[in-house]
PDB file of C-alpha atoms in Angstrom:
ATOM      1  CA  MET A   1     110.224 108.785 105.407  1.00 86.00           C
ATOM      2  CA  PRO A   2     107.355 107.599 107.719  1.00 96.00           C
ATOM      3  CA  SER A   3     107.606 104.126 109.025  1.00 97.00           C
ATOM      4  CA  GLN A   4     106.240 101.045 107.416  1.00 98.00           C
ATOM      5  CA  LEU A   5     103.368 100.908 110.318  1.00 98.00           C
ATOM      6  CA  ASP A   6     102.382 104.558 109.369  1.00 97.00           C
ATOM      7  CA  GLN A   7     102.358 104.097 105.323  1.00 98.00           C
ATOM      8  CA  LEU A   8     100.248 100.562 106.036  1.00 98.00           C
ATOM      9  CA  LYS A   9      97.896 102.882 107.935  1.00 98.00           C
ATOM     10  CA  GLN A  10      97.179 104.859 104.775  1.00 98.00           C
ATOM     11  CA  PHE A  11      95.972 102.014 102.792  1.00 96.00           C
ATOM     12  CA  THR A  12      94.228  99.656 106.204  1.00 98.00           C
ATOM     13  CA  THR A  13      92.975  99.817 109.340  1.00 98.00           C
ATOM     14  CA  VAL A  14      95.689  98.435 111.876  1.00 98.00           C
ATOM     15  CA  VAL A  15      94.516  96.271 114.874  1.00 98.00           C
ATOM     16  CA  ALA A  16      96.361  94.893 117.615  1.00 97.00           C
ATOM     17  CA  ASP A  17      96.514  91.510 118.598  1.00 96.00           C
ATOM     18  CA  THR A  18      96.783  91.164 122.223  1.00 95.00           C
ATOM     19  CA  GLY A  19      95.575  91.002 125.527  1.00 93.00           C
ATOM     20  CA  ASP A  20      98.529  92.735 126.621  1.00 92.00           C
ATOM     21  CA  PHE A  21      96.780  96.310 126.930  1.00 92.00           C
ATOM     22  CA  LYS A  22      99.849  98.177 128.164  1.00 90.00           C
ATOM     23  CA  GLN A  23     101.824  97.665 125.081  1.00 89.00           C
ATOM     24  CA  LEU A  24      98.941  99.111 122.882  1.00 91.00           C
ATOM     25  CA  ALA A  25      99.621 102.764 122.991  1.00 90.00           C
ATOM     26  CA  GLN A  26     102.887 102.781 121.633  1.00 93.00           C
ATOM     27  CA  PHE A  27     101.271 101.435 118.355  1.00 95.00           C
ATOM     28  CA  THR A  28      97.985 103.694 118.196  1.00 95.00           C
ATOM     29  CA  PRO A  29      96.116 101.080 116.605  1.00 97.00           C
ATOM     30  CA  GLN A  30      92.364 101.613 115.611  1.00 97.00           C
ATOM     31  CA  ASP A  31      91.179  98.314 117.250  1.00 98.00           C
ATOM     32  CA  ALA A  32      92.023  95.188 119.203  1.00 97.00           C
ATOM     33  CA  THR A  33      91.872  91.500 119.178  1.00 96.00           C
ATOM     34  CA  THR A  34      91.903  89.232 121.812  1.00 92.00           C
ATOM     35  CA  ASN A  35      91.351  85.184 122.129  1.00 90.00           C
ATOM     36  CA  PRO A  36      91.701  82.761 124.910  1.00 82.00           C
ATOM     37  CA  SER A  37      95.101  82.092 124.470  1.00 90.00           C
ATOM     38  CA  LEU A  38      96.166  85.696 124.469  1.00 92.00           C
ATOM     39  CA  ILE A  39      93.977  86.591 127.550  1.00 92.00           C
ATOM     40  CA  LEU A  40      95.736  83.384 129.134  1.00 91.00           C
ATOM     41  CA  LYS A  41      99.226  84.612 128.540  1.00 92.00           C
ATOM     42  CA  ALA A  42      98.385  88.060 129.531  1.00 92.00           C
ATOM     43  CA  VAL A  43      96.832  86.798 132.777  1.00 90.00           C
ATOM     44  CA  GLN A  44     100.402  84.991 133.615  1.00 92.00           C
ATOM     45  CA  LYS A  45     102.051  88.163 133.633  1.00 92.00           C
ATOM     46  CA  PRO A  46     102.852  90.092 136.936  1.00 93.00           C
ATOM     47  CA  ASP A  47     101.205  93.195 135.861  1.00 92.00           C
ATOM     48  CA  TYR A  48      97.977  91.621 135.094  1.00 93.00           C
ATOM     49  CA  ALA A  49      97.582  89.608 138.177  1.00 89.00           C
ATOM     50  CA  PRO A  50      95.616  91.664 140.163  1.00 92.00           C
ATOM     51  CA  LEU A  51      93.230  92.634 137.541  1.00 93.00           C
ATOM     52  CA  LEU A  52      92.495  88.575 137.372  1.00 94.00           C
ATOM     53  CA  ALA A  53      92.281  88.537 141.477  1.00 94.00           C
ATOM     54  CA  ASP A  54      89.882  91.486 141.564  1.00 95.00           C
ATOM     55  CA  THR A  55      87.562  90.246 138.952  1.00 96.00           C
ATOM     56  CA  VAL A  56      87.503  86.791 140.436  1.00 95.00           C
ATOM     57  CA  LYS A  57      86.680  88.156 143.997  1.00 94.00           C
ATOM     58  CA  ALA A  58      83.784  90.417 142.730  1.00 95.00           C
ATOM     59  CA  HIS A  59      81.855  87.506 141.366  1.00 95.00           C
ATOM     60  CA  LYS A  60      83.243  84.987 143.592  1.00 90.00           C
ATOM     61  CA  GLY A  61      79.856  83.347 144.236  1.00 90.00           C
ATOM     62  CA  GLU A  62      78.852  82.958 140.892  1.00 95.00           C
ATOM     63  CA  ALA A  63      79.380  80.233 138.249  1.00 95.00           C
ATOM     64  CA  LEU A  64      82.583  79.598 136.698  1.00 96.00           C
ATOM     65  CA  ASP A  65      81.731  80.485 133.045  1.00 96.00           C
ATOM     66  CA  VAL A  66      80.018  83.746 134.390  1.00 97.00           C
ATOM     67  CA  ILE A  67      83.502  84.465 135.887  1.00 96.00           C
ATOM     68  CA  VAL A  68      85.452  84.082 132.811  1.00 96.00           C
ATOM     69  CA  ASP A  69      83.026  86.254 130.658  1.00 97.00           C
ATOM     70  CA  ASN A  70      83.558  88.889 133.522  1.00 97.00           C
ATOM     71  CA  VAL A  71      87.585  88.424 132.943  1.00 96.00           C
ATOM     72  CA  LEU A  72      87.007  88.831 129.409  1.00 96.00           C
ATOM     73  CA  VAL A  73      85.029  91.813 129.517  1.00 97.00           C
ATOM     74  CA  ARG A  74      87.333  93.339 132.006  1.00 96.00           C
ATOM     75  CA  PHE A  75      90.307  93.146 129.851  1.00 95.00           C
ATOM     76  CA  GLY A  76      88.365  94.674 126.702  1.00 97.00           C
ATOM     77  CA  LEU A  77      87.192  97.356 129.015  1.00 97.00           C
ATOM     78  CA  GLU A  78      90.830  98.288 129.784  1.00 96.00           C
ATOM     79  CA  ILE A  79      91.529  97.992 126.029  1.00 96.00           C
ATOM     80  CA  LEU A  80      88.796 100.128 124.779  1.00 97.00           C
ATOM     81  CA  LYS A  81      90.348 102.983 127.200  1.00 97.00           C
ATOM     82  CA  VAL A  82      93.451 102.670 124.840  1.00 96.00           C
ATOM     83  CA  VAL A  83      91.700 102.396 121.574  1.00 97.00           C
ATOM     84  CA  PRO A  84      89.368 104.645 119.533  1.00 97.00           C
ATOM     85  CA  GLY A  85      87.722 101.756 117.822  1.00 98.00           C
ATOM     86  CA  ARG A  86      86.683  98.321 118.752  1.00 98.00           C
ATOM     87  CA  VAL A  87      87.607  95.155 120.688  1.00 98.00           C
ATOM     88  CA  SER A  88      86.985  91.735 119.922  1.00 98.00           C
ATOM     89  CA  THR A  89      86.021  89.339 122.832  1.00 97.00           C
ATOM     90  CA  GLU A  90      85.742  85.549 122.034  1.00 97.00           C
ATOM     91  CA  VAL A  91      83.177  83.177 123.044  1.00 97.00           C
ATOM     92  CA  ASP A  92      84.299  79.964 124.400  1.00 97.00           C
ATOM     93  CA  ALA A  93      85.585  77.554 121.772  1.00 97.00           C
ATOM     94  CA  ARG A  94      84.041  74.930 123.415  1.00 98.00           C
ATOM     95  CA  LEU A  95      80.685  76.062 122.351  1.00 98.00           C
ATOM     96  CA  SER A  96      81.558  76.011 118.430  1.00 98.00           C
ATOM     97  CA  PHE A  97      79.255  73.582 117.720  1.00 98.00           C
ATOM     98  CA  ASP A  98      76.517  74.716 119.519  1.00 98.00           C
ATOM     99  CA  THR A  99      74.716  77.747 118.062  1.00 98.00           C
ATOM    100  CA  GLU A 100      72.003  78.562 120.837  1.00 98.00           C
ATOM    101  CA  ALA A 101      74.884  78.181 123.368  1.00 98.00           C
ATOM    102  CA  THR A 102      76.941  80.709 121.359  1.00 98.00           C
ATOM    103  CA  VAL A 103      74.047  83.020 120.744  1.00 98.00           C
ATOM    104  CA  ALA A 104      73.439  82.761 124.745  1.00 98.00           C
ATOM    105  CA  ARG A 105      77.146  83.625 125.504  1.00 98.00           C
ATOM    106  CA  ALA A 106      77.307  86.137 123.120  1.00 98.00           C
ATOM    107  CA  ARG A 107      74.232  88.117 124.329  1.00 98.00           C
ATOM    108  CA  ARG A 108      75.883  87.887 127.710  1.00 98.00           C
ATOM    109  CA  ILE A 109      79.281  88.982 126.811  1.00 98.00           C
ATOM    110  CA  MET A 110      77.545  92.151 125.055  1.00 98.00           C
ATOM    111  CA  GLY A 111      75.383  92.810 128.158  1.00 98.00           C
ATOM    112  CA  LEU A 112      78.299  92.933 130.360  1.00 98.00           C
ATOM    113  CA  TYR A 113      79.752  95.475 128.100  1.00 98.00           C
ATOM    114  CA  GLU A 114      76.628  97.351 128.017  1.00 98.00           C
ATOM    115  CA  ALA A 115      76.192  97.690 131.674  1.00 98.00           C
ATOM    116  CA  ALA A 116      79.760  99.212 131.733  1.00 98.00           C
ATOM    117  CA  GLY A 117      78.753 102.028 129.091  1.00 98.00           C
ATOM    118  CA  ILE A 118      79.899 100.528 126.101  1.00 98.00           C
ATOM    119  CA  PRO A 119      77.856 100.797 123.006  1.00 98.00           C
ATOM    120  CA  ARG A 120      77.331  97.934 120.896  1.00 98.00           C
ATOM    121  CA  SER A 121      79.403  99.594 118.040  1.00 98.00           C
ATOM    122  CA  ARG A 122      82.616  99.395 119.948  1.00 98.00           C
ATOM    123  CA  VAL A 123      82.615  95.185 120.534  1.00 98.00           C
ATOM    124  CA  LEU A 124      82.631  92.355 118.075  1.00 98.00           C
ATOM    125  CA  ILE A 125      82.023  88.866 119.365  1.00 98.00           C
ATOM    126  CA  LYS A 126      84.535  86.381 118.167  1.00 98.00           C
ATOM    127  CA  ILE A 127      82.946  83.103 117.122  1.00 98.00           C
ATOM    128  CA  ALA A 128      84.632  80.251 115.427  1.00 98.00           C
ATOM    129  CA  SER A 129      83.918  79.787 111.736  1.00 98.00           C
ATOM    130  CA  THR A 130      82.076  76.528 112.062  1.00 98.00           C
ATOM    131  CA  TRP A 131      78.641  76.111 110.284  1.00 98.00           C
ATOM    132  CA  GLU A 132      76.776  76.429 113.878  1.00 98.00           C
ATOM    133  CA  GLY A 133      79.012  79.283 114.542  1.00 98.00           C
ATOM    134  CA  ILE A 134      78.227  81.257 111.684  1.00 98.00           C
ATOM    135  CA  GLN A 135      74.370  80.418 111.802  1.00 98.00           C
ATOM    136  CA  ALA A 136      74.979  82.051 115.298  1.00 99.00           C
ATOM    137  CA  ALA A 137      76.455  84.924 114.238  1.00 98.00           C
ATOM    138  CA  ARG A 138      73.575  85.437 111.500  1.00 98.00           C
ATOM    139  CA  VAL A 139      71.130  85.787 114.633  1.00 98.00           C
ATOM    140  CA  LEU A 140      73.340  87.956 116.555  1.00 98.00           C
ATOM    141  CA  GLU A 141      73.841  90.426 113.728  1.00 98.00           C
ATOM    142  CA  GLN A 142      69.989  90.349 113.115  1.00 98.00           C
ATOM    143  CA  GLU A 143      69.947  91.875 116.825  1.00 98.00           C
ATOM    144  CA  GLY A 144      72.586  94.466 116.032  1.00 98.00           C
ATOM    145  CA  ILE A 145      75.502  92.534 117.889  1.00 98.00           C
ATOM    146  CA  ARG A 146      78.307  92.614 115.723  1.00 98.00           C
ATOM    147  CA  CYS A 147      80.600  89.572 115.296  1.00 98.00           C
ATOM    148  CA  ASN A 148      83.969  88.556 114.122  1.00 98.00           C
ATOM    149  CA  LEU A 149      84.208  84.996 112.721  1.00 98.00           C
ATOM    150  CA  THR A 150      87.544  83.587 113.322  1.00 98.00           C
ATOM    151  CA  LEU A 151      89.686  80.472 112.991  1.00 98.00           C
ATOM    152  CA  LEU A 152      88.796  80.895 109.079  1.00 98.00           C
ATOM    153  CA  PHE A 153      90.914  78.677 106.497  1.00 98.00           C
ATOM    154  CA  ALA A 154      88.563  77.707 103.594  1.00 98.00           C
ATOM    155  CA  PHE A 155      86.862  80.039 101.164  1.00 98.00           C
ATOM    156  CA  CYS A 156      83.656  78.222 101.494  1.00 98.00           C
ATOM    157  CA  GLN A 157      83.891  79.699 105.356  1.00 98.00           C
ATOM    158  CA  ALA A 158      84.012  83.245 103.996  1.00 98.00           C
ATOM    159  CA  GLN A 159      81.222  82.706 101.405  1.00 98.00           C
ATOM    160  CA  ALA A 160      79.015  81.398 104.306  1.00 98.00           C
ATOM    161  CA  CYS A 161      80.186  84.519 106.635  1.00 98.00           C
ATOM    162  CA  GLY A 162      79.106  86.547 103.625  1.00 98.00           C
ATOM    163  CA  ASP A 163      75.785  84.691 103.145  1.00 98.00           C
ATOM    164  CA  ALA A 164      75.263  85.495 107.051  1.00 98.00           C
ATOM    165  CA  LYS A 165      76.056  89.316 106.782  1.00 98.00           C
ATOM    166  CA  VAL A 166      78.572  88.993 109.709  1.00 98.00           C
ATOM    167  CA  GLN A 167      80.469  92.213 110.070  1.00 98.00           C
ATOM    168  CA  LEU A 168      84.151  90.878 109.983  1.00 98.00           C
ATOM    169  CA  ILE A 169      85.911  87.756 109.303  1.00 98.00           C
ATOM    170  CA  SER A 170      89.609  87.041 110.454  1.00 98.00           C
ATOM    171  CA  PRO A 171      91.067  84.523 107.817  1.00 98.00           C
ATOM    172  CA  PHE A 172      94.492  83.196 109.433  1.00 98.00           C
ATOM    173  CA  VAL A 173      97.508  83.752 106.834  1.00 98.00           C
ATOM    174  CA  GLY A 174     100.166  82.386 109.108  1.00 98.00           C
ATOM    175  CA  ARG A 175      98.317  79.184 109.827  1.00 98.00           C
ATOM    176  CA  ILE A 176      97.826  78.556 106.210  1.00 98.00           C
ATOM    177  CA  TYR A 177     101.458  79.024 105.733  1.00 98.00           C
ATOM    178  CA  ASP A 178     102.165  76.830 108.491  1.00 98.00           C
ATOM    179  CA  TRP A 179     100.382  73.857 107.165  1.00 98.00           C
ATOM    180  CA  TYR A 180     101.709  74.172 103.517  1.00 98.00           C
ATOM    181  CA  LYS A 181     105.135  74.648 104.456  1.00 98.00           C
ATOM    182  CA  LYS A 182     105.138  71.543 106.786  1.00 98.00           C
ATOM    183  CA  GLN A 183     103.574  69.555 104.105  1.00 97.00           C
ATOM    184  CA  ALA A 184     106.208  70.200 101.611  1.00 97.00           C
ATOM    185  CA  GLY A 185     108.970  69.561 104.194  1.00 98.00           C
ATOM    186  CA  ALA A 186     112.553  69.797 102.759  1.00 97.00           C
ATOM    187  CA  ALA A 187     111.037  70.781  99.255  1.00 98.00           C
ATOM    188  CA  TRP A 188     109.658  74.076 100.609  1.00 98.00           C
ATOM    189  CA  ASP A 189     111.005  76.888  98.931  1.00 98.00           C
ATOM    190  CA  GLU A 190     110.867  80.244 101.148  1.00 97.00           C
ATOM    191  CA  ALA A 191     111.634  82.846  98.381  1.00 97.00           C
ATOM    192  CA  ALA A 192     109.346  80.938  96.043  1.00 97.00           C
ATOM    193  CA  ASN A 193     106.350  81.131  98.649  1.00 98.00           C
ATOM    194  CA  ALA A 194     106.756  84.561  99.917  1.00 97.00           C
ATOM    195  CA  GLY A 195     104.885  87.944  99.206  1.00 95.00           C
ATOM    196  CA  ASP A 196     102.001  87.566  96.805  1.00 96.00           C
ATOM    197  CA  ASN A 197     103.021  83.604  96.395  1.00 98.00           C
ATOM    198  CA  ASP A 198     102.369  83.092  99.912  1.00 98.00           C
ATOM    199  CA  PRO A 199      99.435  80.405 100.212  1.00 98.00           C
ATOM    200  CA  GLY A 200      97.966  82.401 103.475  1.00 98.00           C
ATOM    201  CA  VAL A 201      98.158  85.786 101.361  1.00 98.00           C
ATOM    202  CA  LYS A 202      96.431  84.325  98.497  1.00 98.00           C
ATOM    203  CA  SER A 203      93.830  82.693 100.269  1.00 98.00           C
ATOM    204  CA  VAL A 204      92.924  86.239 101.888  1.00 98.00           C
ATOM    205  CA  ALA A 205      93.313  88.016  98.480  1.00 98.00           C
ATOM    206  CA  ARG A 206      90.923  85.854  96.865  1.00 97.00           C
ATOM    207  CA  ILE A 207      88.321  86.141  99.634  1.00 98.00           C
ATOM    208  CA  TYR A 208      88.907  90.193  99.619  1.00 98.00           C
ATOM    209  CA  ALA A 209      88.464  89.974  95.913  1.00 96.00           C
ATOM    210  CA  TYR A 210      84.936  87.649  95.790  1.00 96.00           C
ATOM    211  CA  TYR A 211      83.577  90.249  98.741  1.00 97.00           C
ATOM    212  CA  LYS A 212      84.590  93.203  96.894  1.00 96.00           C
ATOM    213  CA  ASP A 213      83.363  91.914  93.426  1.00 95.00           C
ATOM    214  CA  HIS A 214      79.988  90.652  94.606  1.00 95.00           C
ATOM    215  CA  GLY A 215      78.979  93.575  96.790  1.00 94.00           C
ATOM    216  CA  ILE A 216      79.590  91.773 100.073  1.00 96.00           C
ATOM    217  CA  ALA A 217      79.944  94.379 103.018  1.00 96.00           C
ATOM    218  CA  THR A 218      81.535  92.295 105.424  1.00 98.00           C
ATOM    219  CA  GLU A 219      84.828  93.098 106.466  1.00 98.00           C
ATOM    220  CA  VAL A 220      88.139  91.170 105.722  1.00 98.00           C
ATOM    221  CA  MET A 221      90.985  91.465 108.637  1.00 98.00           C
ATOM    222  CA  GLY A 222      93.737  89.306 107.559  1.00 98.00           C
ATOM    223  CA  ALA A 223      94.948  87.484 110.869  1.00 98.00           C
ATOM    224  CA  SER A 224      97.975  85.081 112.250  1.00 97.00           C
ATOM    225  CA  PHE A 225     101.067  86.666 110.615  1.00 98.00           C
ATOM    226  CA  ARG A 226     104.581  85.355 110.655  1.00 98.00           C
ATOM    227  CA  ASN A 227     106.584  87.643 109.531  1.00 98.00           C
ATOM    228  CA  VAL A 228     106.380  91.198 107.935  1.00 98.00           C
ATOM    229  CA  GLY A 229     106.306  90.367 104.566  1.00 98.00           C
ATOM    230  CA  GLN A 230     102.910  88.748 104.745  1.00 98.00           C
ATOM    231  CA  ILE A 231     101.360  91.994 106.106  1.00 98.00           C
ATOM    232  CA  ILE A 232     103.048  93.880 103.448  1.00 98.00           C
ATOM    233  CA  ALA A 233     101.652  91.937 100.696  1.00 98.00           C
ATOM    234  CA  LEU A 234      98.239  92.282 101.969  1.00 98.00           C
ATOM    235  CA  ALA A 235      98.307  96.301 102.003  1.00 98.00           C
ATOM    236  CA  GLY A 236      94.934  97.588 101.342  1.00 98.00           C
ATOM    237  CA  CYS A 237      92.958  94.729 102.985  1.00 98.00           C
ATOM    238  CA  ASP A 238      90.052  96.440 105.088  1.00 98.00           C
ATOM    239  CA  LEU A 239      91.855  95.504 108.194  1.00 98.00           C
ATOM    240  CA  LEU A 240      95.052  93.538 109.702  1.00 98.00           C
ATOM    241  CA  THR A 241      95.594  92.458 113.189  1.00 98.00           C
ATOM    242  CA  ILE A 242      99.045  92.203 114.270  1.00 98.00           C
ATOM    243  CA  SER A 243     100.875  91.227 116.952  1.00 97.00           C
ATOM    244  CA  PRO A 244     103.013  93.520 119.156  1.00 96.00           C
ATOM    245  CA  ASP A 245     106.309  92.042 117.691  1.00 97.00           C
ATOM    246  CA  LEU A 246     105.485  92.672 114.327  1.00 98.00           C
ATOM    247  CA  LEU A 247     103.833  95.855 114.909  1.00 97.00           C
ATOM    248  CA  ALA A 248     107.390  96.842 116.596  1.00 97.00           C
ATOM    249  CA  GLN A 249     108.934  95.701 113.376  1.00 98.00           C
ATOM    250  CA  LEU A 250     106.890  97.568 111.041  1.00 98.00           C
ATOM    251  CA  GLN A 251     107.577 100.691 113.276  1.00 97.00           C
ATOM    252  CA  ALA A 252     111.232 100.044 113.133  1.00 98.00           C
ATOM    253  CA  SER A 253     111.432  99.969 109.553  1.00 97.00           C
ATOM    254  CA  GLU A 254     110.899 102.842 106.759  1.00 97.00           C
ATOM    255  CA  ALA A 255     111.308 100.698 103.773  1.00 97.00           C
ATOM    256  CA  PRO A 256     108.399 101.470 101.517  1.00 97.00           C
ATOM    257  CA  VAL A 257     105.006  99.871 101.305  1.00 98.00           C
ATOM    258  CA  GLU A 258     102.566  99.828  98.405  1.00 97.00           C
ATOM    259  CA  ARG A 259      98.843  99.419  98.305  1.00 98.00           C
ATOM    260  CA  GLN A 260      98.239  95.384  96.893  1.00 98.00           C
ATOM    261  CA  LEU A 261      94.744  95.057  97.157  1.00 98.00           C
ATOM    262  CA  THR A 262      92.312  97.366  95.712  1.00 96.00           C
ATOM    263  CA  PRO A 263      88.414  97.093  95.397  1.00 93.00           C
ATOM    264  CA  PRO A 264      86.839  97.358  91.867  1.00 90.00           C
ATOM    265  CA  ALA A 265      85.432 100.483  90.743  1.00 87.00           C
ATOM    266  CA  GLN A 266      81.873  98.857  90.531  1.00 86.00           C
ATOM    267  CA  ALA A 267      80.432  95.720  92.461  1.00 84.00           C
ATOM    268  CA  GLY A 268      78.380  92.876  90.835  1.00 84.00           C
ATOM    269  CA  GLU A 269      75.812  90.870  92.734  1.00 82.00           C
ATOM    270  CA  PRO A 270      75.870  88.417  95.386  1.00 81.00           C
ATOM    271  CA  GLU A 271      76.327  84.679  94.386  1.00 87.00           C
ATOM    272  CA  ALA A 272      73.479  82.090  95.471  1.00 91.00           C
ATOM    273  CA  PRO A 273      73.932  81.366  99.268  1.00 95.00           C
ATOM    274  CA  LEU A 274      75.775  78.259 100.097  1.00 97.00           C
ATOM    275  CA  THR A 275      73.532  75.414 101.457  1.00 98.00           C
ATOM    276  CA  GLU A 276      75.086  73.575 104.873  1.00 98.00           C
ATOM    277  CA  ALA A 277      75.519  70.479 102.583  1.00 98.00           C
ATOM    278  CA  ALA A 278      77.756  72.255 100.316  1.00 98.00           C
ATOM    279  CA  PHE A 279      79.295  74.263 103.090  1.00 98.00           C
ATOM    280  CA  ARG A 280      80.190  70.906 104.894  1.00 98.00           C
ATOM    281  CA  TYR A 281      81.368  69.132 101.833  1.00 98.00           C
ATOM    282  CA  ALA A 282      83.637  71.959 100.445  1.00 98.00           C
ATOM    283  CA  LEU A 283      85.180  72.292 103.769  1.00 98.00           C
ATOM    284  CA  ASN A 284      85.752  68.457 103.859  1.00 98.00           C
ATOM    285  CA  GLU A 285      87.450  68.615 100.663  1.00 98.00           C
ATOM    286  CA  ASP A 286      89.954  70.876 102.071  1.00 98.00           C
ATOM    287  CA  ALA A 287      92.581  69.068 103.738  1.00 98.00           C
ATOM    288  CA  MET A 288      94.098  72.174 105.266  1.00 98.00           C
ATOM    289  CA  ALA A 289      91.248  74.165 106.482  1.00 98.00           C
ATOM    290  CA  THR A 290      89.609  71.114 107.878  1.00 98.00           C
ATOM    291  CA  GLU A 291      92.972  70.409 109.961  1.00 98.00           C
ATOM    292  CA  LYS A 292      93.593  73.760 111.011  1.00 98.00           C
ATOM    293  CA  LEU A 293      89.956  74.383 112.223  1.00 98.00           C
ATOM    294  CA  ALA A 294      89.977  71.427 114.350  1.00 98.00           C
ATOM    295  CA  GLU A 295      93.399  72.206 115.528  1.00 98.00           C
ATOM    296  CA  GLY A 296      92.505  75.660 116.174  1.00 97.00           C
ATOM    297  CA  ILE A 297      89.026  74.826 118.256  1.00 98.00           C
ATOM    298  CA  ARG A 298      91.382  72.372 120.491  1.00 98.00           C
ATOM    299  CA  ALA A 299      93.732  74.739 121.076  1.00 96.00           C
ATOM    300  CA  PHE A 300      91.726  77.458 122.171  1.00 96.00           C
ATOM    301  CA  ALA A 301      89.666  74.885 124.216  1.00 97.00           C
ATOM    302  CA  VAL A 302      92.948  73.898 126.042  1.00 97.00           C
ATOM    303  CA  ASP A 303      93.844  77.554 127.040  1.00 96.00           C
ATOM    304  CA  ALA A 304      90.349  78.248 127.914  1.00 96.00           C
ATOM    305  CA  GLY A 305      90.555  75.357 130.448  1.00 96.00           C
ATOM    306  CA  LYS A 306      93.722  76.546 131.805  1.00 96.00           C
ATOM    307  CA  LEU A 307      92.005  80.055 132.588  1.00 95.00           C
ATOM    308  CA  ASP A 308      89.144  78.071 134.240  1.00 96.00           C
ATOM    309  CA  ALA A 309      91.955  76.210 136.363  1.00 95.00           C
ATOM    310  CA  MET A 310      93.588  79.884 137.227  1.00 94.00           C
ATOM    311  CA  ILE A 311      90.013  81.148 138.409  1.00 95.00           C
ATOM    312  CA  GLN A 312      89.173  77.886 140.378  1.00 94.00           C
ATOM    313  CA  ALA A 313      92.257  78.439 142.291  1.00 93.00           C
ATOM    314  CA  LEU A 314      91.452  81.953 143.064  1.00 92.00           C
ATOM    315  CA  LYS A 315      87.697  80.986 144.214  1.00 84.00           C
ATOM    316  CA  ALA A 316      88.853  78.496 146.474  1.00 77.00           C
TER     317      ALA A 316
END
């Protein structure tokens, strides 16, 4: 019997969610995703310290943000030696509310990849799904720079990303689950909220159905998983990005995996685009999404600051 990982790959493109590129080969994922927290985690390991030091040394006289982008791209280049598909590299989360700065940073990151001989088709620029981030992605997509809109918790964020014709979105299953579990406290029933009833799973399934029913080409990549059950419940989603720990669990099990999400035979027409006012009001009405989006940006910003500090120390 094939492993759950091999079974899952029949329905869904499997993506590895890690900056630790030395772990990747054993799972043979198609793509890989990184974020500031994952890169920070990787550079603190002895295996990757020389890569950080070498990159900083090569760009010592340049501005801090330029060195940071070179570090991120260096990891991306190593990942692309292992995966046959795409790597996602994230724009600094501290720019999440600045459309112009996000566009400029994304262009620079893509320029670094292109200078290293990597075509645009193999890179996704990760941007937070704020209104400003989504509008930056709209501009970038028109230039042929493909984007991965992350920190996505609300349905309105998915709608706006579809309107902007972004390449891919990353709705966060686990963080949605975390919020509802925390809200419920002692009343939380794990069994009753598992599988199809998991609030994070339901959110991704709703977005997937909306995109497929309305002929929206944006890819849906479930992200931020807490357990294998959440992954299995989304078998059939366009892509799923999974941590090495959960990839190992899937690889070790031969329990059956069946397709859960299936596109319709025929898609309808897209709905009218969301206005900025409608987007902001809908996001404001969703307490979970408002909280988790802000929390996610703050956490990524903190880790970006820690990476800055490491680089500053090496520059000194």
